[in-house]
Short mmCIF file of C-alpha atoms in Angstrom, two decimals:
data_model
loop_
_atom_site.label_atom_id
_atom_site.label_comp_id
_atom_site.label_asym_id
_atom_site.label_seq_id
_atom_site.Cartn_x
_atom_site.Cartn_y
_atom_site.Cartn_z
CA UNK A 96 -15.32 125.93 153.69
CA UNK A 97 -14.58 129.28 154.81
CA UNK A 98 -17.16 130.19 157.48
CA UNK A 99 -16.76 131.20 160.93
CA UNK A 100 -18.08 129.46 163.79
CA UNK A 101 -20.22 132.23 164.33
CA UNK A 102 -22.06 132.09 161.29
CA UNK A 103 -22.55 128.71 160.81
CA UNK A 104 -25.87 126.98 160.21
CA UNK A 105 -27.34 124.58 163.11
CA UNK A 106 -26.37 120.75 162.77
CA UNK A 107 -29.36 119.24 164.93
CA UNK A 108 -28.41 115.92 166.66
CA UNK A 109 -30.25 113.12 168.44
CA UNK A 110 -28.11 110.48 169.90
CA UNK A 111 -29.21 107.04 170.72
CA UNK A 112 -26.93 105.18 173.60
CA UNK A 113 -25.61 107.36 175.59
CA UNK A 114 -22.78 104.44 177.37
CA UNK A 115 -19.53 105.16 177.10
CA UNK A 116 -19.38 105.44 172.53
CA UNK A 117 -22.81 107.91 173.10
CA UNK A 118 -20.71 110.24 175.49
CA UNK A 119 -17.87 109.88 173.02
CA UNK A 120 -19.64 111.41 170.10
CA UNK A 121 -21.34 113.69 172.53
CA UNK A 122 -18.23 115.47 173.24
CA UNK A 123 -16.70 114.77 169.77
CA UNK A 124 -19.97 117.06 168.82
CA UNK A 125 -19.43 119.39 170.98
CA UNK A 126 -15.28 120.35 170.60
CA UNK A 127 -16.41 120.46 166.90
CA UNK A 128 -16.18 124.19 166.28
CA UNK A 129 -13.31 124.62 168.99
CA UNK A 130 -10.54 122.68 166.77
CA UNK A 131 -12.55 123.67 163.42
CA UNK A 132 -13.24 127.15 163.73
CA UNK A 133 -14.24 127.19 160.12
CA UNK A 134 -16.64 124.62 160.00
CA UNK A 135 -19.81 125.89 158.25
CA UNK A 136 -22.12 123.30 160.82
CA UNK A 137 -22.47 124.04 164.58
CA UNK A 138 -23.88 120.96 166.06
CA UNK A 139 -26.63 121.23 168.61
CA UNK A 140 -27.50 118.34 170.71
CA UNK A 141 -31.03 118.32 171.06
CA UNK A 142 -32.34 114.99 172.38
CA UNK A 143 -31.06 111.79 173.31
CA UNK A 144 -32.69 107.75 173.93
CA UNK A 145 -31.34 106.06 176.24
CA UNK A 146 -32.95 102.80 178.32
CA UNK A 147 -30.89 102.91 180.87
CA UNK A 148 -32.69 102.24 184.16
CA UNK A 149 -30.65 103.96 186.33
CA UNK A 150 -29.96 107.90 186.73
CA UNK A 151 -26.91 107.25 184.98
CA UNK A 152 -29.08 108.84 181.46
CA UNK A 153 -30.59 111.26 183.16
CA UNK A 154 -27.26 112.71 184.57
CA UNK A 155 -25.32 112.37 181.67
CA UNK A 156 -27.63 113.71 179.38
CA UNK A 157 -27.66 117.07 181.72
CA UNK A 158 -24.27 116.83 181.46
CA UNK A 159 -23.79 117.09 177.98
CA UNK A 160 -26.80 119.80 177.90
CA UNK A 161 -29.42 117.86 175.71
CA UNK A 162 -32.93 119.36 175.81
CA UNK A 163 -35.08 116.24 175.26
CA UNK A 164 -34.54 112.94 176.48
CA UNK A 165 -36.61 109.64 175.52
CA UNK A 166 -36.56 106.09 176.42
CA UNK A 167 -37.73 104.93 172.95
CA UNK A 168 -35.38 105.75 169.84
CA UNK A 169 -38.73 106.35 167.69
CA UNK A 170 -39.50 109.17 169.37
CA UNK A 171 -36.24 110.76 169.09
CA UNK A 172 -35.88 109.28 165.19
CA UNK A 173 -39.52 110.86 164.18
CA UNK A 174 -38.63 114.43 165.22
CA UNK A 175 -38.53 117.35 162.89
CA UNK A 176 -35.88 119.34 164.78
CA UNK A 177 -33.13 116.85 163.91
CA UNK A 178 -30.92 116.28 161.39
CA UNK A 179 -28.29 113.80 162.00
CA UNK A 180 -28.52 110.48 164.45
CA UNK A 181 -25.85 108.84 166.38
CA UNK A 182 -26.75 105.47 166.63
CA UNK A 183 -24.31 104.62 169.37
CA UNK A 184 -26.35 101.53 171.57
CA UNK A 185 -26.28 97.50 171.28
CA UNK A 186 -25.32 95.48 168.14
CA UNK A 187 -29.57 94.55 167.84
CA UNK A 188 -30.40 98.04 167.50
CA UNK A 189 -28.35 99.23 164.77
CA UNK A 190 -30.23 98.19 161.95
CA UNK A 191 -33.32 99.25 163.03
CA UNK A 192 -32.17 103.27 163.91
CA UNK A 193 -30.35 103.63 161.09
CA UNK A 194 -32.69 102.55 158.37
CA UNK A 195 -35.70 104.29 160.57
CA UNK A 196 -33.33 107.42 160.56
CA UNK A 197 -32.65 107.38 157.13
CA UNK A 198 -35.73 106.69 155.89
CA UNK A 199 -37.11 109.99 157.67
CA UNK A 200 -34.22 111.75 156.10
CA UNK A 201 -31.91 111.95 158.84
CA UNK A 202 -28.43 111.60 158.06
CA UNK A 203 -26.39 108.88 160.10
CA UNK A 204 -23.06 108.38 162.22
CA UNK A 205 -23.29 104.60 162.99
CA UNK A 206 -20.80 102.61 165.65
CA UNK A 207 -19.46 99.90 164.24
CA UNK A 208 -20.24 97.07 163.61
CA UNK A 209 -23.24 98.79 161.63
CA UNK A 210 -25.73 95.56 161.63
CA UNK A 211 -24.98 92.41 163.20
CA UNK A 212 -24.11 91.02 159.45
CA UNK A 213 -23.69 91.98 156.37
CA UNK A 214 -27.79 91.27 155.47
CA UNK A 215 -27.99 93.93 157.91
CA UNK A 216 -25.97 96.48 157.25
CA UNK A 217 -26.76 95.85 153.49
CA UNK A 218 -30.06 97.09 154.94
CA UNK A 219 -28.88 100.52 156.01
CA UNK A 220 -26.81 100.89 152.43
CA UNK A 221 -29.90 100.84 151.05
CA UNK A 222 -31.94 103.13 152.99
CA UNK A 223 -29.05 105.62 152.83
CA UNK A 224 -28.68 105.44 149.12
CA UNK A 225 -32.70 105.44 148.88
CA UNK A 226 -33.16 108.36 151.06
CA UNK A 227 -30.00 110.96 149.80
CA UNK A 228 -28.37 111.28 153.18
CA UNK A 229 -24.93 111.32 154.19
CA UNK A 230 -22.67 109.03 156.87
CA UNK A 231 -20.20 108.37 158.91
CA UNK A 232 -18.79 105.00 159.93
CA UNK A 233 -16.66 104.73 163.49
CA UNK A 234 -13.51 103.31 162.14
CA UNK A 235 -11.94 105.78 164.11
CA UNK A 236 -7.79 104.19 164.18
CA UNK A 237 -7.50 105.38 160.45
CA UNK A 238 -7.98 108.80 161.73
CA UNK A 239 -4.92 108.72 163.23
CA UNK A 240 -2.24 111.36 161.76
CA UNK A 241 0.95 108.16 162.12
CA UNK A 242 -1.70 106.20 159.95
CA UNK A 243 -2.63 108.24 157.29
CA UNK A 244 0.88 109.43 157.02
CA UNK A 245 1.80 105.73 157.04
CA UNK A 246 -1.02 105.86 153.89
CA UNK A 247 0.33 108.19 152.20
CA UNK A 248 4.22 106.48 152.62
CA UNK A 249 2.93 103.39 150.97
CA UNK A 250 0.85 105.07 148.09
CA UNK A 251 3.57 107.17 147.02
CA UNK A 252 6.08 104.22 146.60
CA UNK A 253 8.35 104.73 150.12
CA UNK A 254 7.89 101.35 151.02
CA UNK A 255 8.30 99.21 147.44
CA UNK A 256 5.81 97.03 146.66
CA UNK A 257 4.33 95.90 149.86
CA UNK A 258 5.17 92.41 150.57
CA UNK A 259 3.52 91.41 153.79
CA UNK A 260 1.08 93.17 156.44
CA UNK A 261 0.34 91.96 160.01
CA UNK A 262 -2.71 93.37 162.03
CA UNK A 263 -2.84 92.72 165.67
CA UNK A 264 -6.21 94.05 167.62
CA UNK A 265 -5.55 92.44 171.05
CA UNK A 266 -7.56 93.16 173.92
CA UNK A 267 -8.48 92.11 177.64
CA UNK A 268 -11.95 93.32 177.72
CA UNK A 269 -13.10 89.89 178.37
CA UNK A 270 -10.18 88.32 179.97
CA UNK A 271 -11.81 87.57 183.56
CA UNK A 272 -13.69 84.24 183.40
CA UNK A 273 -16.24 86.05 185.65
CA UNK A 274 -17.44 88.27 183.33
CA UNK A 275 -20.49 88.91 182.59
CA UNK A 276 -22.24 87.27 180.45
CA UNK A 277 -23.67 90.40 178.20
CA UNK A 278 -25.92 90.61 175.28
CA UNK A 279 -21.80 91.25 173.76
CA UNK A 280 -21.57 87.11 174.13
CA UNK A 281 -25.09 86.29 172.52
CA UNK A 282 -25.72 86.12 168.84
CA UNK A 283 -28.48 87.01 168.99
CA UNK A 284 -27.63 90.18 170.48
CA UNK A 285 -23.67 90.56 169.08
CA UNK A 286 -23.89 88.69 165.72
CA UNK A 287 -20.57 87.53 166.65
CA UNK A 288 -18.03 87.94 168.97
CA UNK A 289 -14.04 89.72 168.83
CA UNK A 290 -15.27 89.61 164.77
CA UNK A 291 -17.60 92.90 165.05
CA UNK A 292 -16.12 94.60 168.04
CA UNK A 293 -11.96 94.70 167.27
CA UNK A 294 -11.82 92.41 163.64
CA UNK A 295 -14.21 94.68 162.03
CA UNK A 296 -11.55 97.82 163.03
CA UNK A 297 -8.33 95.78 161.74
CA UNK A 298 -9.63 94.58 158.91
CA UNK A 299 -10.76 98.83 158.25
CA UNK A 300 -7.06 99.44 159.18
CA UNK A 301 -5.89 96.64 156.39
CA UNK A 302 -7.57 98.51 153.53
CA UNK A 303 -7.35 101.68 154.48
CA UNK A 304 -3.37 101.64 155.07
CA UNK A 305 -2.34 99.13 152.50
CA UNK A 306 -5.16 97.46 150.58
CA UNK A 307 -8.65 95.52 149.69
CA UNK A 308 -8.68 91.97 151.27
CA UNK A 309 -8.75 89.37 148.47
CA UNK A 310 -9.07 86.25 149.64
CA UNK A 311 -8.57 84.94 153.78
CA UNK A 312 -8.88 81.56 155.64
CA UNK A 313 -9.71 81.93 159.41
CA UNK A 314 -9.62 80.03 162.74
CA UNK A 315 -11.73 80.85 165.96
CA UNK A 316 -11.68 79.81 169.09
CA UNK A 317 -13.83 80.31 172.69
CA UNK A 318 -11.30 80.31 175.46
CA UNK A 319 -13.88 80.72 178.25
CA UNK A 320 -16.92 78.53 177.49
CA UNK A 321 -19.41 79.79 180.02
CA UNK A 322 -19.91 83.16 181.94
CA UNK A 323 -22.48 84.00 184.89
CA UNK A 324 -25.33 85.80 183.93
CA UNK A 325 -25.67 89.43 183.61
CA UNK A 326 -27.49 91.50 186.89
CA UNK A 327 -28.58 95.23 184.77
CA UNK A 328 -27.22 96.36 181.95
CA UNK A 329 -23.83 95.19 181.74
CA UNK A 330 -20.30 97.01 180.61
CA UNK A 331 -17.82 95.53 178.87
CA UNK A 332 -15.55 95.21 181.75
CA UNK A 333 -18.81 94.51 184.08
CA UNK A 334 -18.68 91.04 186.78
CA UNK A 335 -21.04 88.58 186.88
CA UNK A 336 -23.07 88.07 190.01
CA UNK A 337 -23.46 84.37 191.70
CA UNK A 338 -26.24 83.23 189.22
CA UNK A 339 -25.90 80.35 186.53
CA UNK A 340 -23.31 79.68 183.95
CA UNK A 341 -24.25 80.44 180.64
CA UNK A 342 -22.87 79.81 177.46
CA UNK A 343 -21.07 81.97 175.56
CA UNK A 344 -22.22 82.09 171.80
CA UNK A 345 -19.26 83.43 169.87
CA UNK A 346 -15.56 83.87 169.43
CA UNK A 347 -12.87 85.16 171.65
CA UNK A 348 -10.17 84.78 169.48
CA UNK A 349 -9.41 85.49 165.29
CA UNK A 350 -6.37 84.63 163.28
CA UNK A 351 -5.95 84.86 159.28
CA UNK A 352 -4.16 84.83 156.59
CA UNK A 353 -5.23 87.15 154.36
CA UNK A 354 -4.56 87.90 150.02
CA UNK A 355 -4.68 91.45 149.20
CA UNK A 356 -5.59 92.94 145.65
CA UNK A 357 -2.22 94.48 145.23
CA UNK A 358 -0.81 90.79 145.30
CA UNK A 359 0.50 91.32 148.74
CA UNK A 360 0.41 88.72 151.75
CA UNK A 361 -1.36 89.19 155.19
CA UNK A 362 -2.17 87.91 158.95
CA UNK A 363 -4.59 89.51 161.07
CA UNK A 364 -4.73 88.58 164.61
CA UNK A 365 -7.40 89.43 167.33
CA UNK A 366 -8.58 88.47 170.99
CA UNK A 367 -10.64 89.93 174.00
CA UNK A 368 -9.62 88.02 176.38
CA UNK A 369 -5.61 88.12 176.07
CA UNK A 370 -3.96 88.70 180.10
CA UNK A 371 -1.64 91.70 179.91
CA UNK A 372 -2.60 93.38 176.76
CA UNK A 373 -4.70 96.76 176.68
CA UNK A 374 -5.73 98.10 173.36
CA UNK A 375 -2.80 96.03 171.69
CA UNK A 376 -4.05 98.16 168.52
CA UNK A 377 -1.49 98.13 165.64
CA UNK A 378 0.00 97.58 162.20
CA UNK A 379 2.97 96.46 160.24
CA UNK A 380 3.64 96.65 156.77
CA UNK A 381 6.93 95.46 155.36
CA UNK A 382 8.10 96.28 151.67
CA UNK A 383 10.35 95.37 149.15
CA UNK A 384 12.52 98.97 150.10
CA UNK A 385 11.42 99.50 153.82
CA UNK A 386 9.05 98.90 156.12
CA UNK A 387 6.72 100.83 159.42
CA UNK A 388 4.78 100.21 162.30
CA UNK A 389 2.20 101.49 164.20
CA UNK A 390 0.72 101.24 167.43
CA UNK A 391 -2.30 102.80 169.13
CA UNK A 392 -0.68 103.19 172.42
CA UNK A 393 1.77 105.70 171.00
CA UNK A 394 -0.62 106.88 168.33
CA UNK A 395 1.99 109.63 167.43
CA UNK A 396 4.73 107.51 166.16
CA UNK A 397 5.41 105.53 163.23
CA UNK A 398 8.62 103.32 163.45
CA UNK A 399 9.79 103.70 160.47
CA UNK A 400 13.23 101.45 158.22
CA UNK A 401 13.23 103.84 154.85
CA UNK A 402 15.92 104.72 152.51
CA UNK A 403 18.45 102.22 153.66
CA UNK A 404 20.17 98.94 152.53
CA UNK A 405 18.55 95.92 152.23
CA UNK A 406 20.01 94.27 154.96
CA UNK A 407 21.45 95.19 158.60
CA UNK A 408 18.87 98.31 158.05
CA UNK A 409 16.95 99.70 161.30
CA UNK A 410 13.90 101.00 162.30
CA UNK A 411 13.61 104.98 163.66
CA UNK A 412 10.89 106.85 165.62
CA UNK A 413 8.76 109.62 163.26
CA UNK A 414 6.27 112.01 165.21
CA UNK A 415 3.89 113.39 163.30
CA UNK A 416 3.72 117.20 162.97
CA UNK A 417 1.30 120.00 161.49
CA UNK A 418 0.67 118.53 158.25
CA UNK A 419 0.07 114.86 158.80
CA UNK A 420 -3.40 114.51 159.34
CA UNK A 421 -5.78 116.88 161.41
CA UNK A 422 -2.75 117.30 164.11
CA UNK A 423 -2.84 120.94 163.61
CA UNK A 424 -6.46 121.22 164.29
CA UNK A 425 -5.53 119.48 167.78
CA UNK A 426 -1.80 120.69 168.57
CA UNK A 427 0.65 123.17 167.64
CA UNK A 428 3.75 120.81 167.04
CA UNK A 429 5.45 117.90 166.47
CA UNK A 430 5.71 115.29 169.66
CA UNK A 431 2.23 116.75 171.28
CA UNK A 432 -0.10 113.77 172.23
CA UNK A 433 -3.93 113.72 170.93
CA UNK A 434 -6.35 111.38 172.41
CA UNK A 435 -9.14 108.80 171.13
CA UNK A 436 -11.47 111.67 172.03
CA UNK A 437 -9.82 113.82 169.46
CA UNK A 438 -10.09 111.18 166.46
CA UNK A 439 -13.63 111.21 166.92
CA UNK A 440 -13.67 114.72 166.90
CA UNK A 441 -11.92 114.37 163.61
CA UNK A 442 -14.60 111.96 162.21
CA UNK A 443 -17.49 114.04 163.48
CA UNK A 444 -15.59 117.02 161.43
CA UNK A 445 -15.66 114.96 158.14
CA UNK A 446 -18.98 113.88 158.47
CA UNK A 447 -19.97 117.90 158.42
CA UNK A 448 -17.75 118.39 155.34
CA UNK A 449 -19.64 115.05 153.88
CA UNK A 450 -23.07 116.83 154.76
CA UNK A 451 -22.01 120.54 153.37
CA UNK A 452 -20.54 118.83 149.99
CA UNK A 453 -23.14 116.14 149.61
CA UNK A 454 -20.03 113.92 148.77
CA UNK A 455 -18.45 111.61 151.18
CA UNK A 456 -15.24 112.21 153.42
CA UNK A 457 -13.88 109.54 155.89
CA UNK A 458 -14.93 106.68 156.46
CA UNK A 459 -18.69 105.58 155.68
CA UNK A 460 -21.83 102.69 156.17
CA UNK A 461 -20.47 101.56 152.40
CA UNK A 462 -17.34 100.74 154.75
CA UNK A 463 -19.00 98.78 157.02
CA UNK A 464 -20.63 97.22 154.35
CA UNK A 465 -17.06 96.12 153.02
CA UNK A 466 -16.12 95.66 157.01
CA UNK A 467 -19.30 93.68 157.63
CA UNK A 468 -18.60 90.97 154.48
CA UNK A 469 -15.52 90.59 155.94
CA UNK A 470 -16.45 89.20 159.11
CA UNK A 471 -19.25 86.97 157.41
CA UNK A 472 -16.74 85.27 155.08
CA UNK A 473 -13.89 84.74 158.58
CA UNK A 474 -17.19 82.80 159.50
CA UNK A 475 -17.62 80.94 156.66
CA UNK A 476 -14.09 80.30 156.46
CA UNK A 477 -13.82 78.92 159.98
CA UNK A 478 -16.93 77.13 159.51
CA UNK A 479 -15.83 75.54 156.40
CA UNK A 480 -12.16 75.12 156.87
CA UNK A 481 -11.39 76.57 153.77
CA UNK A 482 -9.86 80.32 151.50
CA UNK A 483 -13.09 82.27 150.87
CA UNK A 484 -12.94 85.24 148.49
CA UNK A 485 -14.56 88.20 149.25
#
């Protein structure tokens, strides 16, 4: 892939959602060609849905320079001048864009989770693998340089044979028991709770870093029962006004133990509504030689025990460097901070390889397939108080 940004062909994008994840891939989009000056794809952004019913669409999307805008997705799907859709709104829609999309040949870079279960996002699978396109899943942590480093430590043998693996995705999102209660607390809406929005993500990290999930048995909980009714569209961070309690459909809080198919042991724990914790994003894997750790809040560290005895060993501080990763598209040496920003950037870029080679690169929908049969058997589990294989 040896073009210049100048020569590069037009990538045509739509985006639909333009909240906080829209604006993300928006400007993802965007830096594309200004940390990969090579890429053969210079994405346009040429229209945007949004139902927002304030000017807050309006002004971002003449902020980010689209030329059409559109209250209803179909319009934006059913356009000729497009050729890749974000579908970056509410849990309900996501089935409906992306298998619309695909079907009119679009290819697709779809927030997680991609359908509210797996039936759904089964859906999209299908219309993807019907229709030829290529996509992109947001599973953005295992972009990380630390985590694909920390990959490539365990695949080559670093580490021993892993023995054990604990995932933590713990989060205050929802903490306030005045809330709002969102379409994010109705299953209808959500298909479930802290499973889709953080589990989904961990569970990504789990197989990405170390290996498939086996076999798990789960517990849930609901910590705060009721929340007062949405006023407007509601963030996730968004109060609730002084109307009625309502009840809140799904779970707050995950824990597992998880089998993985390299024989190894796990535990996966998640929550929204945990006081004092802010993206509380990380991983530990401990093997039968050493062992590292990871954690989102200093993305460009792994704490790393290597190449020491088996006991009274200690852990040490690695920063990536050109080499692990993308870094080098993003900095020019070791100890230089990147941003969540920049791993989407880095997902947008292999989604233009995947396009260009008509072969995937990164993470795609047949990982949120995997992602989204997680989360139905953690319900089944809890449900049924008992192991469920995958």
């Amino acid at each position: 892939m040896s073009s210049s940004s100048s020569s590069a062909r037009e990538l045509r994008v739509g985006i639909v959602g333009l909240g906080w994840m829209g604006q993300v891939h928006a400007r993802a989009l965007s830096r594309l060609t200004q940390h990969y000056t090579d890429s053969p794809l210079r994405p346009r952004l040429v229209a945007v849905a949004d139902t927002a019913d304030d000017d807050r669409g309006a002004r971002a999307a003449d902020a980010y320079g689209f030329d059409h805008q559109f209250t209803d997705w179909k319009e934006l799907v059913s356009r000729d001048d497009i050729d890749l859709v974000c579908v970056t709104g509410p849990n309900f829609i996501h089935r409906d864009v992306a298998v619309a999309a695909a079907r009119a040949g679009k290819h697709l870079w779809v927030e997680k989770p991609a359908g509210r279960n797996a039936a759904e996002t089964a859906e999209i699978v299908a219309a993807v693998e019907a229709a030829g396109v290529q996509t992109a899943a947001g599973f953005n942590y295992r972009n990380a340089p630390a985590v694909e480093h920390a990959r490539e430590l365990i695949a080559s043998g670093r580490l021993g044979a892993v023995e054990h693996t604990t995932v933590r995705f713990i989060s205050d999102y929802a903490a306030h028991p005045e809330g709002a209660l969102s379409w994010r607390f109705l299953n209808e809406f959500a298909g479930s709770g802290v499973l889709g929005d953080l589990v989904s993500h961990a569970a990504d990290l789990v197989r990405f870093v170390v290996a498939d999930i086996d076999e798990l048995v789960v517990d849930r909980a609901t910590f705060i029962g009721q929340r007062p009714q949405a006023v407007g569209a509601a963030s996730h961070f968004s109060r609730g006004g002084d109307g009625p309690l309502l009840d809140v459909e799904n779970e707050d809080y995950v824990a597992a133990l998880l089998r993985l198919a390299d024989g190894s042991r796990g535990m996966l724990e998640s929550s929204r509504v945990a006081v004092g914790e802010q993206c509380t994003y990380g991983i530990e894997v401990h093997g039968t030689k050493g062992s590292l750790s990871w954690d989102f809040r200093r993305m460009g560290e792994l704490q790393l025990c290597l190449d020491q005895d088996f006991q009274n060993a200690s852990y040490s501080t690695y920063f990536v460097s050109p080499g692990d990763g993308d870094l080098s598209a993003f900095q020019p040496g070791t100890g230089i901070a990147m941003s969540y920003d920049d791993l989407k950037v880095i997902e947008a870029r292999r989604l233009v390889q995947s396009i260009v080679e008509g072969k995937p690169h990164g993470a795609t929908i047949h990982d949120a397939l995997v992602a989204a049969r997680t989360v139905d058997a953690m319900i089944e589990s809890s449900d049924e108080r008992k192991w469920v294989r995958l």
